[in-house]
C-alpha positions as a Python dict, from the first residue, in 0.01 Angstrom:
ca = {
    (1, 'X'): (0, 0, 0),
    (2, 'X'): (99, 254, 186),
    (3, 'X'): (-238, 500, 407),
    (4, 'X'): (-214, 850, 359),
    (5, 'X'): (-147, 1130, 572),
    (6, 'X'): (111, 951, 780),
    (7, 'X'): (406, 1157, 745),
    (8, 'X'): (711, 1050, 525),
    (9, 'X'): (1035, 1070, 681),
    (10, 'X'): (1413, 928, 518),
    (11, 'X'): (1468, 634, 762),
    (12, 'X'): (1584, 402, 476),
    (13, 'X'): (1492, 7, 457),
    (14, 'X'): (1679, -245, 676),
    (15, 'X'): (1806, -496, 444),
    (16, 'X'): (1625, -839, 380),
    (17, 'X'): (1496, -942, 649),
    (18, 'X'): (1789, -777, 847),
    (19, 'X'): (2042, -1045, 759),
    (20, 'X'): (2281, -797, 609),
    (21, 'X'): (2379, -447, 609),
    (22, 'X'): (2287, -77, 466),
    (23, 'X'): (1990, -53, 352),
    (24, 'X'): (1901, 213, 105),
    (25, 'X'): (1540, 235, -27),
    (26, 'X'): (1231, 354, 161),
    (27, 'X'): (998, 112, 310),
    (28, 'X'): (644, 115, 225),
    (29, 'X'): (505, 365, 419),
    (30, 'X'): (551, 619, 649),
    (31, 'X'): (831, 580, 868),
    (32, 'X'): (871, 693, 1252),
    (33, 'X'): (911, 997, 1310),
    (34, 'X'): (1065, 1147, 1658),
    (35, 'X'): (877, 1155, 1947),
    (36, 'X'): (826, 1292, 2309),
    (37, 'X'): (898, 1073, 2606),
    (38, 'X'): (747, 699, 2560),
    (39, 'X'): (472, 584, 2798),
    (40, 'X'): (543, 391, 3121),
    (41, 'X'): (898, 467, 3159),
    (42, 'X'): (1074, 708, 3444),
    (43, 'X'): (1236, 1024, 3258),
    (44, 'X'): (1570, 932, 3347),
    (45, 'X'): (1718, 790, 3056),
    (46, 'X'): (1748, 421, 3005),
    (47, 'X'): (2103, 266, 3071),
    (48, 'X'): (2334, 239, 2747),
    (49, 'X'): (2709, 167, 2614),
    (50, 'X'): (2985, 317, 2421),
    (51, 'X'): (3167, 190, 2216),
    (52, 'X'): (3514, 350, 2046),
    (53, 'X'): (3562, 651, 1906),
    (54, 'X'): (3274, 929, 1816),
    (55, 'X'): (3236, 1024, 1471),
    (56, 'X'): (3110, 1378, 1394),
    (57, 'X'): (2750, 1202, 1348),
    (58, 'X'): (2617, 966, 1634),
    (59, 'X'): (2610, 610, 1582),
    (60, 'X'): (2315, 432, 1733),
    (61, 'X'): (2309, 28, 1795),
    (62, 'X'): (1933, -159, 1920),
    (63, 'X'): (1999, -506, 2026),
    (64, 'X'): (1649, -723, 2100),
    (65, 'X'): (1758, -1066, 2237),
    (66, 'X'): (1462, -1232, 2238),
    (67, 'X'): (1262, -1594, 2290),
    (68, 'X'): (1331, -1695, 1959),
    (69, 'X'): (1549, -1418, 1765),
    (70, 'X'): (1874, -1204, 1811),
    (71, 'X'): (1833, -897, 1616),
    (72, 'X'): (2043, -553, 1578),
    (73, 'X'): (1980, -249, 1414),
    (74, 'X'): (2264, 8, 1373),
    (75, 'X'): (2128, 377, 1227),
    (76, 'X'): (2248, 704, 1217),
    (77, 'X'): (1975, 1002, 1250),
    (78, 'X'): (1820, 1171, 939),
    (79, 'X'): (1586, 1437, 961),
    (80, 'X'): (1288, 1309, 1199),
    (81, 'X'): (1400, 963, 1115),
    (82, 'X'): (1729, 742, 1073),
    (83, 'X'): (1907, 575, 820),
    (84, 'X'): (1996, 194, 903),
    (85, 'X'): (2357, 130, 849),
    (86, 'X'): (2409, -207, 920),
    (87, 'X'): (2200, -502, 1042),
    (88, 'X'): (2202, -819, 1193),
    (89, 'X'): (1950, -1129, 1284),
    (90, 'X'): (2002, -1438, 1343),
    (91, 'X'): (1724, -1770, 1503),
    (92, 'X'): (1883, -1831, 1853),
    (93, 'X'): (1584, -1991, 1997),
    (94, 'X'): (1706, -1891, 2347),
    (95, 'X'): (1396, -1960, 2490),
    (96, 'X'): (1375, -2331, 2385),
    (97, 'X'): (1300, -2613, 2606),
    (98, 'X'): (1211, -2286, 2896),
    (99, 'X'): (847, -2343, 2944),
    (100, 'X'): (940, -2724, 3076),
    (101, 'X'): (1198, -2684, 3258),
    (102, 'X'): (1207, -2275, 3370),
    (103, 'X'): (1611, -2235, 3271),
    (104, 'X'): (1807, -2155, 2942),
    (105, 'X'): (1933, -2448, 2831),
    (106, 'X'): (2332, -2459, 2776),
    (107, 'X'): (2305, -2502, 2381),
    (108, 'X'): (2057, -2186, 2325),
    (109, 'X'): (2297, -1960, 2539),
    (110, 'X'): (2592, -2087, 2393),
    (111, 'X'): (2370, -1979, 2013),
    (112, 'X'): (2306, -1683, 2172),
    (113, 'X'): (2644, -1616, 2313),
    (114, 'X'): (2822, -1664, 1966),
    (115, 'X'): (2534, -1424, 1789),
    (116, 'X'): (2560, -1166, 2058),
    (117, 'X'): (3007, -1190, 1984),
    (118, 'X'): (2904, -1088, 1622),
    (119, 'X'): (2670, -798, 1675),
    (120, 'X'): (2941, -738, 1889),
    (121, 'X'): (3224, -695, 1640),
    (122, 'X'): (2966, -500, 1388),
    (123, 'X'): (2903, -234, 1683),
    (124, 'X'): (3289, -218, 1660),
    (125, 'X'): (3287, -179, 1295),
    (126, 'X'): (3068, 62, 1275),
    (127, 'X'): (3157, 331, 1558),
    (128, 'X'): (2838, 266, 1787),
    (129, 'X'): (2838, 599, 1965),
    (130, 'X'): (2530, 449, 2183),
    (131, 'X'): (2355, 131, 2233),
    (132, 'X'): (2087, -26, 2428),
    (133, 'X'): (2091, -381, 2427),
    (134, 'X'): (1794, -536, 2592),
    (135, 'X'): (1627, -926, 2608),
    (136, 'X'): (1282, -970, 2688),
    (137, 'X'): (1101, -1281, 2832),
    (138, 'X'): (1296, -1545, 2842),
    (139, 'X'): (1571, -1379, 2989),
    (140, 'X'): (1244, -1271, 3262),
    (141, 'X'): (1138, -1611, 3296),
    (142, 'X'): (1402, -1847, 3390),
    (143, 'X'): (1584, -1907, 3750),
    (144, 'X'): (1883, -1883, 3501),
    (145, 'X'): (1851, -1552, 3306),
    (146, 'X'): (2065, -1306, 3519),
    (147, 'X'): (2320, -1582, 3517),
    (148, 'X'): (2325, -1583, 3164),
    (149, 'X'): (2326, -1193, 3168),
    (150, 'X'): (2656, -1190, 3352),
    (151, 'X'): (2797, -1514, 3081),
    (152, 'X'): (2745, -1228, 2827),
    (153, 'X'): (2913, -952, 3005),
    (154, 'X'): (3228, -1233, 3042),
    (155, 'X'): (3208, -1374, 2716),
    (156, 'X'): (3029, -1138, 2434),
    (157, 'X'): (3158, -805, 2642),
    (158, 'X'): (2781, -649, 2595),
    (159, 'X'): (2567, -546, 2912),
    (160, 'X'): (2257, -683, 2848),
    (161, 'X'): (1903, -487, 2978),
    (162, 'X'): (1638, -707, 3129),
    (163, 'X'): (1364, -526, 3056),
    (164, 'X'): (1005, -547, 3213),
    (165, 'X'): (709, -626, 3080),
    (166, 'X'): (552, -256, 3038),
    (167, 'X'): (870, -147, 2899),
    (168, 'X'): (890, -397, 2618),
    (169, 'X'): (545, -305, 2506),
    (170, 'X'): (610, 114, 2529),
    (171, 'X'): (912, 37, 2291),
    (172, 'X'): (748, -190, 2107),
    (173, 'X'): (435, 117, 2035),
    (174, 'X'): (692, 362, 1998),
    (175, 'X'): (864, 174, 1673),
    (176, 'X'): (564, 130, 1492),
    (177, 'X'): (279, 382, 1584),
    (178, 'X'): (349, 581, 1319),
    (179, 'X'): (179, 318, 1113),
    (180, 'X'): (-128, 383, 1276),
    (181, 'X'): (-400, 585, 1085),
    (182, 'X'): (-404, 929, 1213),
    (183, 'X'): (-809, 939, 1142),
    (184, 'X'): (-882, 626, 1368),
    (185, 'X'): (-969, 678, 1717),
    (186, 'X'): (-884, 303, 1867),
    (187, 'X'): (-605, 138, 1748),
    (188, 'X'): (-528, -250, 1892),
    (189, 'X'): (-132, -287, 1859),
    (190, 'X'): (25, -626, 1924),
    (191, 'X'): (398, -765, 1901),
    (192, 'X'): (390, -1139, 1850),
    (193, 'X'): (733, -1265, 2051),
    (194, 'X'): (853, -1575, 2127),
    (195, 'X'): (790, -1612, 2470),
    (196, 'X'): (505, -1314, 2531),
    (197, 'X'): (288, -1067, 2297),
    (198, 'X'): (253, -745, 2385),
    (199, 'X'): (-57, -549, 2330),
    (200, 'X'): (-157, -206, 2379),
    (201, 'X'): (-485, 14, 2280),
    (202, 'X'): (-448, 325, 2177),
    (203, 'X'): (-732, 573, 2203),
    (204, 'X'): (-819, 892, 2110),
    (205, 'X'): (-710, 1067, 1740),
    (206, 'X'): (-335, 1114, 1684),
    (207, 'X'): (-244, 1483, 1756),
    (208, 'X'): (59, 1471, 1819),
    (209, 'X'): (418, 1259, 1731),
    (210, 'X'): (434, 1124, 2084),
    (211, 'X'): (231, 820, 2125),
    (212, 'X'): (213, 807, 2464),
    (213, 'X'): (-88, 989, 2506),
    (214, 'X'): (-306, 782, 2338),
    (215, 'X'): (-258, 455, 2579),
    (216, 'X'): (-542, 346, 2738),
    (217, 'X'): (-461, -66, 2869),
    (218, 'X'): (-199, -269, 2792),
    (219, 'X'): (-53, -634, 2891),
    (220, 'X'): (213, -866, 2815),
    (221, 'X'): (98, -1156, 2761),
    (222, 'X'): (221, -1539, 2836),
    (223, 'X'): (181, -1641, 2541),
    (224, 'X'): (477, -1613, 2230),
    (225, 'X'): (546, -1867, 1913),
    (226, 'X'): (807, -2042, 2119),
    (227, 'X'): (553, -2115, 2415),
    (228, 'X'): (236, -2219, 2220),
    (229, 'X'): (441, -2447, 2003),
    (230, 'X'): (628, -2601, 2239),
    (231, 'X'): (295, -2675, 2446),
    (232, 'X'): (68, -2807, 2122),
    (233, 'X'): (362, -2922, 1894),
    (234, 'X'): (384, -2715, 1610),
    (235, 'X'): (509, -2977, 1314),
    (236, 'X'): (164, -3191, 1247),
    (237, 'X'): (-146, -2915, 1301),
    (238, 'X'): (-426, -2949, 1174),
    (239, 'X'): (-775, -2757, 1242),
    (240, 'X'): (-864, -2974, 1554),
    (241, 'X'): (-545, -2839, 1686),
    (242, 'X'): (-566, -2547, 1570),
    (243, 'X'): (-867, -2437, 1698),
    (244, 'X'): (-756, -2586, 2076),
    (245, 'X'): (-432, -2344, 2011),
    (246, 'X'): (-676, -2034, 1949),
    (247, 'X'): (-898, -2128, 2221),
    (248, 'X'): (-617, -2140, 2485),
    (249, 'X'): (-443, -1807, 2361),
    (250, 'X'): (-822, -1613, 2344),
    (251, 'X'): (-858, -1720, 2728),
    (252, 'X'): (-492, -1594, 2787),
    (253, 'X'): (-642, -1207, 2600),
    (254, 'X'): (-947, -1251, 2764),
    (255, 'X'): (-814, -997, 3067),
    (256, 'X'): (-741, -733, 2833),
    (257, 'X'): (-1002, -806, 2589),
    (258, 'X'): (-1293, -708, 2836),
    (259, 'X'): (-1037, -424, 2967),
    (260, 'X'): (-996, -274, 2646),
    (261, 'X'): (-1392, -376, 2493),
    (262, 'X'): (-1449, -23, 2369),
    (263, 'X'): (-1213, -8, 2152),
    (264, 'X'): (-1377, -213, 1903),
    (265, 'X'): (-1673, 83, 1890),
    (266, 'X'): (-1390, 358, 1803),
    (267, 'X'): (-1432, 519, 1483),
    (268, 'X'): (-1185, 413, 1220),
    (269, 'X'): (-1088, 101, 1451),
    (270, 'X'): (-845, -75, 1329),
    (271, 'X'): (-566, -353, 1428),
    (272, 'X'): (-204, -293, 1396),
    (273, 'X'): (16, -566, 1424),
    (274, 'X'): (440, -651, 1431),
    (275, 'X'): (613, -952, 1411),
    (276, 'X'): (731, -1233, 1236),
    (277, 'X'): (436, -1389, 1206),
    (278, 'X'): (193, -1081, 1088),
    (279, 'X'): (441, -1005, 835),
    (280, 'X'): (500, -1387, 697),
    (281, 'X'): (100, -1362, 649),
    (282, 'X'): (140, -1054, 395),
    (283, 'X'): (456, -1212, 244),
    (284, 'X'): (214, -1523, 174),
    (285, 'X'): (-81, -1319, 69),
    (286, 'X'): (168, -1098, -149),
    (287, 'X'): (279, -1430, -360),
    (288, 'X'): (663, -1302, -289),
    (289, 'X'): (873, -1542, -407),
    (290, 'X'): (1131, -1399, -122),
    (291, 'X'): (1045, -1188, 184),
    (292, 'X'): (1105, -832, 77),
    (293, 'X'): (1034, -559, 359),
    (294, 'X'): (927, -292, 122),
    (295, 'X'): (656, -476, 1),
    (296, 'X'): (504, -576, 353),
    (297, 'X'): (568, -287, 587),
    (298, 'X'): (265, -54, 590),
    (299, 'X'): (73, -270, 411),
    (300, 'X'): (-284, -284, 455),
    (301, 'X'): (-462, -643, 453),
    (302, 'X'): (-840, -679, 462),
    (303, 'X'): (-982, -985, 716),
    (304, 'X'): (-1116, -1202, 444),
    (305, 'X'): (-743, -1169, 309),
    (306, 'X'): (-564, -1289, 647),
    (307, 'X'): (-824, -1554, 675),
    (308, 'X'): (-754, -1704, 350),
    (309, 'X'): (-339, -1708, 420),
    (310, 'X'): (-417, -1860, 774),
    (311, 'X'): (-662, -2164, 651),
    (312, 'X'): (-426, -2204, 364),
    (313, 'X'): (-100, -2218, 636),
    (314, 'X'): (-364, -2489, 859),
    (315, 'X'): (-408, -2719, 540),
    (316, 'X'): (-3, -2715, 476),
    (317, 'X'): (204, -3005, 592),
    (318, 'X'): (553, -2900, 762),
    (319, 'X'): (729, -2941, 427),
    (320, 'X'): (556, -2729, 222),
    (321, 'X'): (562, -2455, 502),
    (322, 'X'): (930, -2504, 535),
    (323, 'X'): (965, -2520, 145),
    (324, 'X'): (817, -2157, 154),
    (325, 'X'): (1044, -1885, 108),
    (326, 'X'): (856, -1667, 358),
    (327, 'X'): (875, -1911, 641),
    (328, 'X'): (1183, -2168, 601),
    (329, 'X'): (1261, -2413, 779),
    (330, 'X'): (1382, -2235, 1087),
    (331, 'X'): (1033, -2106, 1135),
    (332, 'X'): (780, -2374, 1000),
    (333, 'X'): (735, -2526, 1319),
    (334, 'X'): (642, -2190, 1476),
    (335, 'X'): (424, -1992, 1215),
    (336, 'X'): (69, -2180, 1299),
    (337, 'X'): (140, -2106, 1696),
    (338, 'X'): (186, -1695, 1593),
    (339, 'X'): (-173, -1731, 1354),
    (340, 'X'): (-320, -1854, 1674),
    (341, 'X'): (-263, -1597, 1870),
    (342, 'X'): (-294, -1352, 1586),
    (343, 'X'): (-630, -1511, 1531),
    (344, 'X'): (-730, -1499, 1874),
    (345, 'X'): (-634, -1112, 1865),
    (346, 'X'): (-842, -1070, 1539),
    (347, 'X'): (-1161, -1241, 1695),
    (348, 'X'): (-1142, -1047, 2008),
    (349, 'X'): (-1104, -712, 1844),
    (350, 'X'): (-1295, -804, 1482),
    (351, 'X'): (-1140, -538, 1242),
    (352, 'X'): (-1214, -517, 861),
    (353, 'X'): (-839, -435, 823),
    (354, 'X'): (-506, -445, 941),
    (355, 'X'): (-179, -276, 899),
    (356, 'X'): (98, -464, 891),
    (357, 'X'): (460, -351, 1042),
    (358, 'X'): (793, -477, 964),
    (359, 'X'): (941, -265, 1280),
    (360, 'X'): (882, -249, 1625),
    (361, 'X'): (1112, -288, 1950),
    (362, 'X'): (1445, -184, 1784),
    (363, 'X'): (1308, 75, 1561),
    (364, 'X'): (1183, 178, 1915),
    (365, 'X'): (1451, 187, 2099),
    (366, 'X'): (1652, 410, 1842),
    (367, 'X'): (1391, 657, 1822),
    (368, 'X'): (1439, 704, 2176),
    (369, 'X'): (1820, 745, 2221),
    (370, 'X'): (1778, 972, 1974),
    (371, 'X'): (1507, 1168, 2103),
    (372, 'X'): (1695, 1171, 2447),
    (373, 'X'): (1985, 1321, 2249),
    (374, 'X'): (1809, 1566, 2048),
    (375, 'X'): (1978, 1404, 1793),
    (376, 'X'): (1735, 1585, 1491),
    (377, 'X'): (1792, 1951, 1646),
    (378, 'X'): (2169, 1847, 1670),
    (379, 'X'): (2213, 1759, 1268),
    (380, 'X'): (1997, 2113, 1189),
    (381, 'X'): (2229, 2278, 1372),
    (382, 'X'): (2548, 2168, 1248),
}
């Protein structure tokens, strides 16, 4: 359920699992709420697109193009918040095949390509006043990934943002910090990608909306779903494996770990943690017979909880993941390489609970454009 004290705002849920549009009922939990300037970024503000004509309200578009997903948010502001009017996301695997042979391979940019044409044509539809449209590490990674920026530009007529490393993680804070329990004063957040997790601590009591403040260390680091799996196989795993896969990803944390030690001794410490694989752990734990957002974001899950879902996710075979409706079969080969490295997280930073967040790196992004905009003291004044 949802902590107290965060503060409610009207950003309204994204639909299922962002495969459609308009959503219209709260999430669980306190939404994001506008902020100061991020951390780690220069003031000027990020580079963005237009797209047809303005409406008397601003139309916002967030693109993340990542390892394994294309995802778009489209929102209009409300209040401190936004409402989500449309929403796309679609299993590109971009990065596949990239940690062998350091290029994009032809078949997952020509995926991406045609998924890029569509959010495309929704931007279109519905009036994007502004958009930033940014990919993350593979795009970073291969010899290939500027070429495949300018392929885009020709073909999907988007201008896709490479963005670095410390800039994926402030966004990736800023979209979900809210979630964060105002009382605690250490907070590890992560963002479980494809190709790289991001993962910040936050120090300090939350005193103000602008998380920035509060960031102590921070890293990106090699390790994502697409990467592990691809290096251990991720179809037969079992606990010999398993364990090898958490070994390898703790030595990848160890950096930050020992960096960012004293967190662990902060009062209230706690883990917060976005992405597909955190929040397929509280669909499983949940018992949801489909993934429903409003029932996992802000939820809180206690260790003995996420241990149970992971050792029950280790004794599945690859049919009975894919045969859940929280994973599919698009992600069963993945889902044990993201509990490694969410396992690895949870032994170096031991926590008795941790929030879940269904929003992160889009929700981000919005906030921001928004923020740069003034787009809250713009709708009181109208």
């Amino acid at each position: 359920m949802a902590g107290e004290g965060l503060e409610a705002v009207t950003v309204e849920d994204r639909q299922q699992a962002d495969a459609a549009a308009a959503a219209s009922a709260p999430s669980n939990g306190a939404e994001p709420c506008a902020i100061g300037s991020p951390p780690f970024v220069a003031s000027k503000p990020a580079p963005t697109q237009s797209y047809g004509w303005r409406p008397p309200v601003a139309t916002y578009a967030a693109l993340d193009l990542g390892t394994n997903n294309c995802r778009l948010l489209i929102a209009r502001p409300a209040q401190h918040g936004f409402r989500v009017v449309d929403a796309f996301s679609r299993i590109v695997r971009l990065g596949e095949g990239l940690s062998a042979s350091g290029r994009l391979a032809d078949p997952a940019m020509d995926r991406a390509v045609e998924a890029l044409k569509i959010c495309k044509s929704k931007m279109s539809q519905r009036g994007v006043t502004r958009a930033r449209l940014v990919t993350t590490e593979a795009c970073r990674a291969a010899t290939n990934g500027l070429d495949f920026v300018r392929r885009v530009a020709d073909e999907a007529d988007l201008d896709l943002e490479i963005v670095d490393q410390r800039t994926e993680a402030s966004l990736a804070v800023t979209g979900c910090a809210a979630l964060a329990d105002p009382a605690a004063e250490g907070v590890i957040v992560f963002d479980i990608g494809g190709g790289s997790t991001e993962i910040v601590w936050m120090g300090g009591r939350s005193q103000a909306r602008d998380p920035a403040g509060r960031i102590r260390e921070w890293a990106s680091l090699p390790i994502g779903v697409v990467s592990v799996a691809e290096r251990y196989g991720g179809v037969d795993v079992g606990r010999e494996l398993f364990e090898r896969m958490v070994s390898d990803c703790s030595d990848a944390l160890a950096p930050f770990a020992s960096r960012a030690a004293a967190a662990n001794d902060a009062a209230g410490f706690h883990l917060l943690g976005t992405s597909g694989t955190v929040t397929t752990v509280a669909g499983i734990h949940l018992g949801l017979p489909r993934y429903d957002r409003r029932m996992v974001d802000g939820l809180w899950m206690e260790e003995s909880e996420i241990l149970t879902v992971i050792d029950q996710l280790v004794e599945m075979d690859y049919a009975a993941r894919s045969a859940n409706a929280c994973i599919g079969r698009e992600r069963a080969d993945l889902v044990l390489a993201g509990c490694a490295i969410f396992e690895a997280i949870r032994r170096a930073f031991p926590s008795r609970k941790v929030r879940i967040a269904d929003r992160g790196l889009r929700e981000g992004i919005l906030l921001r454009m928004m923020h740069e905009d003034r787009a809250w003291w713009r709708r009181k004044q109208a």
